[in-house]
Coordinates of C-alpha atoms in Angstrom, one line a residue:
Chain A
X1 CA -11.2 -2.6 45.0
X2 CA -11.9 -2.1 41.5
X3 CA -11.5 1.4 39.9
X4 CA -13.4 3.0 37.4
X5 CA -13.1 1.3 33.9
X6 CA -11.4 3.3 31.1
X7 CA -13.1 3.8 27.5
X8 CA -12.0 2.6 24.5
X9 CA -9.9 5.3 21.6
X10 CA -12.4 5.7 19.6
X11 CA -11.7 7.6 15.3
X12 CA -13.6 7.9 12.0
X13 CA -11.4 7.6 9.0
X14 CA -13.2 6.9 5.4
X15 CA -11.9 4.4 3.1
X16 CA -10.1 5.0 0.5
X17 CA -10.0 4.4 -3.6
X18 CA -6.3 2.8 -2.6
X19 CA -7.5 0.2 -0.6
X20 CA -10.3 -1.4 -2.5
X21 CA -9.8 -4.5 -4.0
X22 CA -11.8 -6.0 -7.3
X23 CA -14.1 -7.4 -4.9
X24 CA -14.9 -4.1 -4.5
X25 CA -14.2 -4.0 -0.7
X26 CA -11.5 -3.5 1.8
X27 CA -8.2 -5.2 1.2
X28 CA -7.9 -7.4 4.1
X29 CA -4.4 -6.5 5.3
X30 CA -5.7 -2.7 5.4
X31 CA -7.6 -3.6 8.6
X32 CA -4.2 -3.7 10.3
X33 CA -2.6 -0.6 9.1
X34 CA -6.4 0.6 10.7
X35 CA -5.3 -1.6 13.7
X36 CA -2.1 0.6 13.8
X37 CA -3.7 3.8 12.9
X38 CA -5.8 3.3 16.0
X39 CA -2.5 2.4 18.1
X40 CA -1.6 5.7 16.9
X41 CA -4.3 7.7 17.7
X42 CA -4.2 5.8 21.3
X43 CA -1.3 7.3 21.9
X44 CA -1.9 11.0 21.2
X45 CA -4.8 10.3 23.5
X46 CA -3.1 9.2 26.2
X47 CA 0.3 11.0 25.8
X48 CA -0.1 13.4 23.3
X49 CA 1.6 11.8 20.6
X50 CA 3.3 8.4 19.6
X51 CA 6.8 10.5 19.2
X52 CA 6.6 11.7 22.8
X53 CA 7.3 8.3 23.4
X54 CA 9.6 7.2 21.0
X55 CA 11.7 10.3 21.9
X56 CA 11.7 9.2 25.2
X57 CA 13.5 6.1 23.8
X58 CA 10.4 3.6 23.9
X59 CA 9.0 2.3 21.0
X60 CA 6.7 -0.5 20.4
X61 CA 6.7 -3.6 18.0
X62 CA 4.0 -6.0 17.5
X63 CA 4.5 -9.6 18.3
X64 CA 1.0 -11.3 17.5
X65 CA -2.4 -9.9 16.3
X66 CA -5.4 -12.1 15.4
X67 CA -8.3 -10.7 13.3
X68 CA -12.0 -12.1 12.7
X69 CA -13.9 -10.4 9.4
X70 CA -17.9 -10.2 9.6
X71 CA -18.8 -7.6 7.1
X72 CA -17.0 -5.9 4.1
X73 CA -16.2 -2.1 4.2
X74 CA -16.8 -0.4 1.3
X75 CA -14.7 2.4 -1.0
X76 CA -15.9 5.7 0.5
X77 CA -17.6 4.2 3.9
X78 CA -17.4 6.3 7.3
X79 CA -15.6 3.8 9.8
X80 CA -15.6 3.7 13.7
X81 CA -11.7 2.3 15.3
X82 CA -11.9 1.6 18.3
X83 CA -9.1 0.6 20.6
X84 CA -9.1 -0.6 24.4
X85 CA -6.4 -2.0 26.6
X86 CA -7.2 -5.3 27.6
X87 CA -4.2 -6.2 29.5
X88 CA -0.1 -4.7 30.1
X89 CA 2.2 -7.3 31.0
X90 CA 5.6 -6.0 32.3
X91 CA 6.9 -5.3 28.7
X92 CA 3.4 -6.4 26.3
X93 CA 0.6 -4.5 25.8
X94 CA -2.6 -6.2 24.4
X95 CA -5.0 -4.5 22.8
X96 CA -8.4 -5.1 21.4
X97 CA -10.2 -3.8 18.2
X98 CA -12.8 -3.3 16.4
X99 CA -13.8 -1.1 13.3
X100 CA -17.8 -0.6 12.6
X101 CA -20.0 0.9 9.8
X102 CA -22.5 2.9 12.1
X103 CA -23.9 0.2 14.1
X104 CA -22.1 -2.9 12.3
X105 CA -19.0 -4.5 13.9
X106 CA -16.9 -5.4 10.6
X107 CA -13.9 -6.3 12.0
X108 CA -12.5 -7.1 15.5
X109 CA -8.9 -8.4 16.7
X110 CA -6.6 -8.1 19.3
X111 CA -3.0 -7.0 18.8
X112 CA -0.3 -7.7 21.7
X113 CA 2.8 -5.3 21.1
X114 CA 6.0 -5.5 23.1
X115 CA 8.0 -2.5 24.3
X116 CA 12.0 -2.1 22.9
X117 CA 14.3 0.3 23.5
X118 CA 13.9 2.5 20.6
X119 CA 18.6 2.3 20.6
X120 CA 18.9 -1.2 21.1
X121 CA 15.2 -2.3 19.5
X122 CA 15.5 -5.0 22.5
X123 CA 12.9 -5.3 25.3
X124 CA 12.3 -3.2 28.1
X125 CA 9.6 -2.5 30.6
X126 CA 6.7 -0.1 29.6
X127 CA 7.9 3.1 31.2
X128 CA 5.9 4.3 34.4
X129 CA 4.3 7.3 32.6
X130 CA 3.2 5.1 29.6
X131 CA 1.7 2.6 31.9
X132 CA -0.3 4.9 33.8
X133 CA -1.5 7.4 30.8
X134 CA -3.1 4.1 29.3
X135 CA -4.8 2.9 32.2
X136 CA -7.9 5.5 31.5
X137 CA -8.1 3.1 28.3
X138 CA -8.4 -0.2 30.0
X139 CA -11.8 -1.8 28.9
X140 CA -13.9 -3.9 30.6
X141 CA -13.5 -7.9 29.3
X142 CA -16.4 -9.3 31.1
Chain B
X1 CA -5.7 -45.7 5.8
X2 CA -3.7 -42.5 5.6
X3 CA -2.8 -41.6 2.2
X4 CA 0.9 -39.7 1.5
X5 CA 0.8 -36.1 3.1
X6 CA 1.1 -33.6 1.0
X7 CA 3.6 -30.2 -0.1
X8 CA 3.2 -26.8 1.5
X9 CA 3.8 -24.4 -1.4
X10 CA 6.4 -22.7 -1.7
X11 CA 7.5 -19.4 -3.4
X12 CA 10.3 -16.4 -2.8
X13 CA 9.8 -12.7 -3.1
X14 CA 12.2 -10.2 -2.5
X15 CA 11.1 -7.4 0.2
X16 CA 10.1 -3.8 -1.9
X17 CA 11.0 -0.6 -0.6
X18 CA 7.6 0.0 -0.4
X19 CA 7.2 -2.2 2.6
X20 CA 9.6 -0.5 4.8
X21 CA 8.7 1.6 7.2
X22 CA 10.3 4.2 9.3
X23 CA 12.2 0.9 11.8
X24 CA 13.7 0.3 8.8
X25 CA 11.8 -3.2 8.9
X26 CA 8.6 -4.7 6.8
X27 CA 5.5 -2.9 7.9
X28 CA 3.1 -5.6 9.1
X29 CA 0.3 -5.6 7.3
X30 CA 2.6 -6.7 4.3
X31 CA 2.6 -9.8 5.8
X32 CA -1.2 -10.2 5.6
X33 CA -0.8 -9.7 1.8
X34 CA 2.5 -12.0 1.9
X35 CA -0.2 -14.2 2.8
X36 CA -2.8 -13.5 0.2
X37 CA 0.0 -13.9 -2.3
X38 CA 0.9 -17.4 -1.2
X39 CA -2.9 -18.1 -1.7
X40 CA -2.8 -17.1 -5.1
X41 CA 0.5 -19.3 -5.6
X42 CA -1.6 -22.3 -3.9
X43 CA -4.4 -22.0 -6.3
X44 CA -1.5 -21.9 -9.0
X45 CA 0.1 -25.1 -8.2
X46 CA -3.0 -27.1 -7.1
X47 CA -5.5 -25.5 -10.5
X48 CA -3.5 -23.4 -12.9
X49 CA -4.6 -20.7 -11.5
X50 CA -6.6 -18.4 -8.9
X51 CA -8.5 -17.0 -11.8
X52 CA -9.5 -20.6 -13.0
X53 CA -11.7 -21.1 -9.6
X54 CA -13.0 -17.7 -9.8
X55 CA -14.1 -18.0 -13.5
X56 CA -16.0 -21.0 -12.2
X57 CA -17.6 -19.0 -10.0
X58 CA -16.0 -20.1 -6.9
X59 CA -14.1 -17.6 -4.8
X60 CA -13.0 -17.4 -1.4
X61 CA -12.9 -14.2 1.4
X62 CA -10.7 -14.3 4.6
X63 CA -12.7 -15.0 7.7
X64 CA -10.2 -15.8 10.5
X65 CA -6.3 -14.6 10.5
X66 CA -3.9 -14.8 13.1
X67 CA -0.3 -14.1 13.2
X68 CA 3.1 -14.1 15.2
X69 CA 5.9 -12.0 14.5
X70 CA 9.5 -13.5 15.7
X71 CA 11.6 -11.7 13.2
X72 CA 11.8 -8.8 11.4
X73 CA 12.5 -8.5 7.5
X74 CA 14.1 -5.8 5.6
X75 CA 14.5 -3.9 2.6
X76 CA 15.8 -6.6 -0.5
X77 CA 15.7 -9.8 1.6
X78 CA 14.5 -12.7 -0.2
X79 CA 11.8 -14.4 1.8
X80 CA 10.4 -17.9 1.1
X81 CA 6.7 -18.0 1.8
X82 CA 5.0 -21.2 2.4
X83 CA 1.6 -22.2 2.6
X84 CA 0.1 -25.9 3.5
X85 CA -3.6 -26.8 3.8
X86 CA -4.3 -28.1 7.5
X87 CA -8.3 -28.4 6.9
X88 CA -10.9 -28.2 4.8
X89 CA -14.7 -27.9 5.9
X90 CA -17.9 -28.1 4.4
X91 CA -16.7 -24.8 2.4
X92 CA -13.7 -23.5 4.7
X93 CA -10.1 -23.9 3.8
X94 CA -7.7 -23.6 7.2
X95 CA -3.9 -22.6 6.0
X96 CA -1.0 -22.3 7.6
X97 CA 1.8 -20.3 6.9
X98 CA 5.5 -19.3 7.4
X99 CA 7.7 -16.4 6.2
X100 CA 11.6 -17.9 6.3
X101 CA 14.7 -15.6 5.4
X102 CA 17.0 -18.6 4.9
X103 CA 16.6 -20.9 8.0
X104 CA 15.2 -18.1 9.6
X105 CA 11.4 -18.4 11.2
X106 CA 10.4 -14.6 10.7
X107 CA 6.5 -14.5 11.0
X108 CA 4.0 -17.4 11.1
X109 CA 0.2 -17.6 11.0
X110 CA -3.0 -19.0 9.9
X111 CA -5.5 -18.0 7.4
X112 CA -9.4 -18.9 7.1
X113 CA -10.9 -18.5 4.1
X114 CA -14.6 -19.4 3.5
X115 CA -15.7 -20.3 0.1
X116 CA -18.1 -17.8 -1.6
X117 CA -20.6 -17.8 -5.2
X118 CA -19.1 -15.0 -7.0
X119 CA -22.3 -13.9 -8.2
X120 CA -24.4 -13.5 -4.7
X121 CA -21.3 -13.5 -1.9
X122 CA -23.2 -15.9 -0.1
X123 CA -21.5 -18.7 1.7
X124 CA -21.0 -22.4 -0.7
X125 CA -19.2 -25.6 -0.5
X126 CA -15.6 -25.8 -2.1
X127 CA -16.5 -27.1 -5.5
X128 CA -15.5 -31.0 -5.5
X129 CA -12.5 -30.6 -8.2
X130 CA -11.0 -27.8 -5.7
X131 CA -11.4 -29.8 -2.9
X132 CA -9.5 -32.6 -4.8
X133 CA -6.5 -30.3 -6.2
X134 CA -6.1 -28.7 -3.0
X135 CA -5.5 -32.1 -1.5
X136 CA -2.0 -32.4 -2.5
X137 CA -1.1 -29.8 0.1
X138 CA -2.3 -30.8 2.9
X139 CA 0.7 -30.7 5.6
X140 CA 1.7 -32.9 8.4
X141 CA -0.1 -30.7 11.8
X142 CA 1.7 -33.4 14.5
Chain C
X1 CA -16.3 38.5 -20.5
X2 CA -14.8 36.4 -18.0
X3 CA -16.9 34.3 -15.0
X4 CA -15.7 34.3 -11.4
X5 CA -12.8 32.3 -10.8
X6 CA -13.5 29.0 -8.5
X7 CA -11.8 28.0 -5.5
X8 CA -9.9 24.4 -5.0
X9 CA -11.0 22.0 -3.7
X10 CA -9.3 21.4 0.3
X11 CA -9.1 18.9 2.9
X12 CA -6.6 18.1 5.2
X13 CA -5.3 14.5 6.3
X14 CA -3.0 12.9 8.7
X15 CA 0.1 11.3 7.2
X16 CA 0.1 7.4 8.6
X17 CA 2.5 5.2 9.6
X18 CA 2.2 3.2 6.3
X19 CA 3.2 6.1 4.6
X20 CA 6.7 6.5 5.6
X21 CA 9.8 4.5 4.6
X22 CA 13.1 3.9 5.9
X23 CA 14.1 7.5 4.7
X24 CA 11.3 8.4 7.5
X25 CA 9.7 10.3 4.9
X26 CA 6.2 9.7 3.1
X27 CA 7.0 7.4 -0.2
X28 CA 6.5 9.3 -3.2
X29 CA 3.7 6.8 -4.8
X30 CA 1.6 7.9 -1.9
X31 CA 1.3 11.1 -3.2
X32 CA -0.3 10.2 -6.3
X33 CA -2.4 8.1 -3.8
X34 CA -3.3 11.6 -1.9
X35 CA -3.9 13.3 -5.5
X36 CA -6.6 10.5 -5.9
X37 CA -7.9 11.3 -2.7
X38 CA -8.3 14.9 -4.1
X39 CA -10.0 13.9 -7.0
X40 CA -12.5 11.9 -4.2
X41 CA -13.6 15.1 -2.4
X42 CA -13.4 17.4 -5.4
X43 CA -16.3 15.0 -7.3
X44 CA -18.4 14.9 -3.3
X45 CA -18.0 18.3 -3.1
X46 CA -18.8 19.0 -6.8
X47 CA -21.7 16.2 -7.5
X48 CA -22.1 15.2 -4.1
X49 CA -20.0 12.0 -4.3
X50 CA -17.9 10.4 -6.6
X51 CA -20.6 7.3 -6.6
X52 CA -23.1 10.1 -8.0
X53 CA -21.1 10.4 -11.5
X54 CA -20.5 5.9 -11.7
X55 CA -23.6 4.9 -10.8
X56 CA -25.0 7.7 -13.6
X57 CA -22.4 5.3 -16.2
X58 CA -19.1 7.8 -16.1
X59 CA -16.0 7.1 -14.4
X60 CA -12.6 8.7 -15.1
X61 CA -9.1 6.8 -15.9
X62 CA -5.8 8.7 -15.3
X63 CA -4.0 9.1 -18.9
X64 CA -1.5 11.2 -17.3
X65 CA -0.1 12.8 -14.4
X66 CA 3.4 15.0 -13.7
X67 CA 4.6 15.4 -9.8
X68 CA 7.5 17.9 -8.6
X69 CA 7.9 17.4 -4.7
X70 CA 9.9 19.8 -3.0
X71 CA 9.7 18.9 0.2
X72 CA 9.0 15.5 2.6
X73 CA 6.5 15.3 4.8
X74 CA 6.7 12.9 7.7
X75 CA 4.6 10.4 10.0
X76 CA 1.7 12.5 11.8
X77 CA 2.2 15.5 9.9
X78 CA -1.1 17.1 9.1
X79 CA -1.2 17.8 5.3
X80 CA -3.5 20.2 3.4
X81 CA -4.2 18.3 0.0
X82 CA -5.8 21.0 -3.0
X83 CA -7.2 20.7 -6.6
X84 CA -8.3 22.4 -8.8
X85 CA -9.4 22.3 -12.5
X86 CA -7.1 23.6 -15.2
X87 CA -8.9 22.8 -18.3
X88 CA -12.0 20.6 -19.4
X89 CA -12.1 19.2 -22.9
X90 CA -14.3 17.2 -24.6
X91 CA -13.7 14.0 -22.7
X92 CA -10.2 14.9 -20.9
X93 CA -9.9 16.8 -17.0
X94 CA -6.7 18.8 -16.7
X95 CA -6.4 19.4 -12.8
X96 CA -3.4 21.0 -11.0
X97 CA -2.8 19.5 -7.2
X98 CA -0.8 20.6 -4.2
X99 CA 0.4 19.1 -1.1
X100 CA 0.9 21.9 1.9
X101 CA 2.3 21.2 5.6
X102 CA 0.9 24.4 6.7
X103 CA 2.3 27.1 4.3
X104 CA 5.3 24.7 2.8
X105 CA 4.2 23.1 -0.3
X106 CA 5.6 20.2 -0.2
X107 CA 4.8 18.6 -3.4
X108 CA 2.7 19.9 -6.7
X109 CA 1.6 18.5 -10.0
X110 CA -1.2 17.7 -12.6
X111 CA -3.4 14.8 -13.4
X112 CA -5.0 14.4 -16.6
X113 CA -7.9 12.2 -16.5
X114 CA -10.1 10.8 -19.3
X115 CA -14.2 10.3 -18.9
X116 CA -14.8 6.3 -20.0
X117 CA -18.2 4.6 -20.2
X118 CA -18.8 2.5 -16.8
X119 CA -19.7 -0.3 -19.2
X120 CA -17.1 -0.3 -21.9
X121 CA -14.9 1.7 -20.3
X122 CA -14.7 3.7 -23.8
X123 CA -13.8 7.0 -24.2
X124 CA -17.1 9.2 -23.8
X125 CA -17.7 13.2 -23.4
X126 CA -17.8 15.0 -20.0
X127 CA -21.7 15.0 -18.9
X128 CA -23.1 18.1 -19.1
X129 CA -24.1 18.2 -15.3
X130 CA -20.9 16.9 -14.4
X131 CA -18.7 19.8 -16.4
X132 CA -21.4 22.7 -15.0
X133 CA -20.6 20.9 -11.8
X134 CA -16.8 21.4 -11.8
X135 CA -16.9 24.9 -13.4
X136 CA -16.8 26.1 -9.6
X137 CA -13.5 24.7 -8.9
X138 CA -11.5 25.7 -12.4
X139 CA -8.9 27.9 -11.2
X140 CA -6.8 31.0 -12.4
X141 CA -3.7 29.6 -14.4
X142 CA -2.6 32.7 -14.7
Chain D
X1 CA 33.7 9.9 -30.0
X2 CA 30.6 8.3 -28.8
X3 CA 31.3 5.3 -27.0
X4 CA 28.9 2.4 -27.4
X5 CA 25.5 2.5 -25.8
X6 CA 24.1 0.7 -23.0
X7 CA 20.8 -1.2 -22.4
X8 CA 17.7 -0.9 -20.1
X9 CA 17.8 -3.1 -17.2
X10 CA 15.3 -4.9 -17.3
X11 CA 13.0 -7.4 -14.8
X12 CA 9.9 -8.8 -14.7
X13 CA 7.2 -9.0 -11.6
X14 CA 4.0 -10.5 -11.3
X15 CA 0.6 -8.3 -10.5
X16 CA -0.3 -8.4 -7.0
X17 CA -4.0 -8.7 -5.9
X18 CA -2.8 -5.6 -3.4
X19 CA -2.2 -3.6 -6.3
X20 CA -6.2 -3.7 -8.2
X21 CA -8.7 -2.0 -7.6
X22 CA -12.2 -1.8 -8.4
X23 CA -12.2 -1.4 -12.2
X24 CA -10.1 -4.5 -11.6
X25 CA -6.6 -2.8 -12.9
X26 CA -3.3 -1.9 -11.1
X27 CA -4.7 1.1 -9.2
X28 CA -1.8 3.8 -10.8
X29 CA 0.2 4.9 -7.6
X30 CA 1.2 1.3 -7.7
X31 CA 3.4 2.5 -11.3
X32 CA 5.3 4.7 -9.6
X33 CA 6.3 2.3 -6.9
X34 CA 7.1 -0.6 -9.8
X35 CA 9.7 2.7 -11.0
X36 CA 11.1 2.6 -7.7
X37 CA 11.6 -1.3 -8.1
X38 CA 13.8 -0.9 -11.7
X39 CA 15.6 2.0 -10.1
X40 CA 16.3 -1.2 -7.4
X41 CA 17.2 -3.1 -9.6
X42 CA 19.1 -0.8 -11.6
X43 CA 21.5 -0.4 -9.1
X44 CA 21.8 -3.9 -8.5
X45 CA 22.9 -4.6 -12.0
X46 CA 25.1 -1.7 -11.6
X47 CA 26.3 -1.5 -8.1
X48 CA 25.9 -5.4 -6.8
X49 CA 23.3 -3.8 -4.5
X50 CA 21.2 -0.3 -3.5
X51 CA 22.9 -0.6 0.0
X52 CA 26.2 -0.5 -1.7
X53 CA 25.6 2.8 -2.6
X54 CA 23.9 4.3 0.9
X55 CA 26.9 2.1 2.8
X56 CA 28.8 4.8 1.2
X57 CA 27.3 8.0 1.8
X58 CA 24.9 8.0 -1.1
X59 CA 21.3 8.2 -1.5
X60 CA 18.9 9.2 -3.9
X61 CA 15.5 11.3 -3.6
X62 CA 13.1 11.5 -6.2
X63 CA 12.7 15.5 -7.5
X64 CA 10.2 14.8 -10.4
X65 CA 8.4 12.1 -12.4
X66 CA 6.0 11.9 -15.1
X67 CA 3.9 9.3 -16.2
X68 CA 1.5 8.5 -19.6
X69 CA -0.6 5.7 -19.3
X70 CA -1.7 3.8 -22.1
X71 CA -3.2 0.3 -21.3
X72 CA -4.3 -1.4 -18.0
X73 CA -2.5 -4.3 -15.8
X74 CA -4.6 -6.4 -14.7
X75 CA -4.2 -8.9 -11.7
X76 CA -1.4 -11.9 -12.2
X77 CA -0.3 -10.5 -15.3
X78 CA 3.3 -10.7 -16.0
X79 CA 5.1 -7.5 -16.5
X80 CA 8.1 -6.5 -17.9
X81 CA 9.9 -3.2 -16.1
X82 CA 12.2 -1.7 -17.9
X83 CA 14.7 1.6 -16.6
X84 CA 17.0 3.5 -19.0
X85 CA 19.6 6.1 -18.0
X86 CA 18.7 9.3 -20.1
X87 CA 21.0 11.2 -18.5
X88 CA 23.3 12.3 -16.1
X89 CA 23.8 16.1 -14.3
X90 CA 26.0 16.9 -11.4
X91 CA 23.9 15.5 -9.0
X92 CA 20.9 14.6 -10.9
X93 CA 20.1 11.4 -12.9
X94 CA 16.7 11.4 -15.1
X95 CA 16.1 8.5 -16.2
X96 CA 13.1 6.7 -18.9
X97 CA 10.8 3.8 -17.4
X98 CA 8.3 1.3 -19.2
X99 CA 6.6 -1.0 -18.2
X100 CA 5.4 -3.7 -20.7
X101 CA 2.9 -6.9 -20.8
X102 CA 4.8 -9.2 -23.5
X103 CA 4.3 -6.4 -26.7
X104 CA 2.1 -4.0 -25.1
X105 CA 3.9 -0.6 -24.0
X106 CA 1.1 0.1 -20.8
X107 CA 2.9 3.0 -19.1
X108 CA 5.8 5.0 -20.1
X109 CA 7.4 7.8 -17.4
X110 CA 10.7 9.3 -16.7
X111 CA 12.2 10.2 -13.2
X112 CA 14.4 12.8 -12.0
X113 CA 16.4 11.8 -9.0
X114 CA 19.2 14.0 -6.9
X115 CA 22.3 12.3 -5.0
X116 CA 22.2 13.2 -1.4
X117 CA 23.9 12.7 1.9
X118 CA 23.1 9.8 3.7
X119 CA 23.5 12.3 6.7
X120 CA 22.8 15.3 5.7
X121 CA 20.5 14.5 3.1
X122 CA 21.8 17.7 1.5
X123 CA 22.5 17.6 -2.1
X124 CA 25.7 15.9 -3.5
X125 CA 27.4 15.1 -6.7
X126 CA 27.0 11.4 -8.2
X127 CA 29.8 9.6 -7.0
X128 CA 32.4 8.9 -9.8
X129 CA 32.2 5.4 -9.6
X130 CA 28.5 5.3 -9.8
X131 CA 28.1 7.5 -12.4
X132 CA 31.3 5.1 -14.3
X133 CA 28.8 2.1 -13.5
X134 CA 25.8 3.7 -14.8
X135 CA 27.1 4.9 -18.2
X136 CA 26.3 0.8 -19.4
X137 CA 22.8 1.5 -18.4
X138 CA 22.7 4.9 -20.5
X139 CA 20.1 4.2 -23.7
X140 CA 19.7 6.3 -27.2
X141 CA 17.2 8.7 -27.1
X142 CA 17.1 8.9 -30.7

């Protein structure tokens, strides 16, 4: 049986003056702080906020991440993140992204963090809770 | 016949403040822009400099990038950031990079940069003396 | 006689995760970023957008700028970002800025910007739209 | 009797294509991180070493910081930072920043910082043997 799929995290940020380069677009790296802002807002969606899991003594670290650029953003655009969960492995969580200009896809990329223990900073499993608030963001792959 | 292989490039930095974040490590989108800096040392060693391509009216945008984080870096470290050439297309440059504190693998990846007029953005073949310089660094992908 | 007094400019943002360093505080540079980001809104809200006043052949340059931060805001923390206008002169924009987490003001201070020529980037005098524009945010110093 | 006075300590860094924006300069926040990097540096010359300082209970937080800015960096320029110690309070040290392209005097600031501690991060006075290892960096402010 398969359950209901989730829907991706979806939040509008505008680019800033900061993070335009003298080609007059988006700094590359500046997608993946977006990446992570989008990590960010996934967790206050599913658990209220990133801290109430880090105070629970689970943090997150990312291991790999892989992004493809199609358009250029510009200084002052509206952009669409959008995070799903593709996939949580015992301790990984993998993620796909993509950030859009109204209808345009721009960018898209998957991260794949790994849980730690926010004392030691070594692996651990993603706690019960955790797992469970992100499945309503699992996204279909097909 | 197979002509001598080539140098990856090679320079050190030393980790700002700036790049820490709040785990006390690099923040990862620095590495994106440790890569971009290696580029800029590549065109460097291989033309004199990035500026000498660009003024040509060659330039080149990131297409593809992919990366794997093994090791985190902190506040003062010196890194050594290397970059070698493992293809060029028609107008596409494949790199391949590593982050090293000491003998330590930290973060790895590839870049794909496409070639680009700077006048219209639109997609162009590397320019023939680029092509040649760039040569020299091509690494060993066995 | 003397006019109505204007109001700031306000918007609110989100501090990100980029933001913080190991102090797990925002780093101060950002806040010169956030007083850009107040100049941003306080040229949409005045002309519209900030594109309005470039593409009509004015930009601004900062000349000078003077920041006093009292307190630290931290990852997450919503922040109330205001500015207003001090003093216009021929070509030169005195504006005053403050950074509030809720009624704390964190962090306060003035930017002096100069109007250049889009083309030469020479010193040229405010445009008369753009200085009847602004007169609505020029706030009691008083 | 005035004792002999000390130099700047100075270093020089290369302009990142991170740090330029659309009018193809150093986008200014970006100056007030390269102060951050000679106050680095300045207690490396000092101190062997920031860390030194926090491994014993020390930190510092910036209080205030002006800049004037008089030319624009543009991207893979060199640049010279220089950091002077104007002078030393109880627990504050204010000290006088340039930062220079070969003759050219770009940006000139000072910075206020206060001693705290590392866990309280309440204020404290300068530790005597900082503020001993510090008087070689203090300059004539003629």
């Amino acid at each position: 049986m398969i359950g209901p799929m989730g829907q991706p995290c979806v939040h509008t940020i505008r680019v800033r003056y900061a993070e335009c380069d003298r080609q007059d677009v988006v700094f590359n790296p500046h997608y993946l702080a977006y990446f992570d802002m989008s990590m960010t807002e996934l967790f206050r969606a599913a658990l209220g906020g990133y801290d109430v899991m880090t105070e629970a003594g689970a943090d997150i670290v990312l291991a790999h991440t892989e992004l493809t650029f199609r358009g250029s953003a510009r200084f002052d655009d509206e952009l669409e993140l959008s995070v799903g969960v593709l996939r949580m492995g015992e301790s990984s969580l993998l993620c796909e992204h993509q950030v859009r200009r109204r209808e345009e896809l721009l960018t898209s990329g998957t991260t794949r963090h790994v849980f730690v223990d926010t004392d030691t900073m070594n692996k651990r499993a993603i706690p019960g809770w955790v797992r469970e608030a992100l499945e309503g963001f699992v996204v279909d792959t097909g």
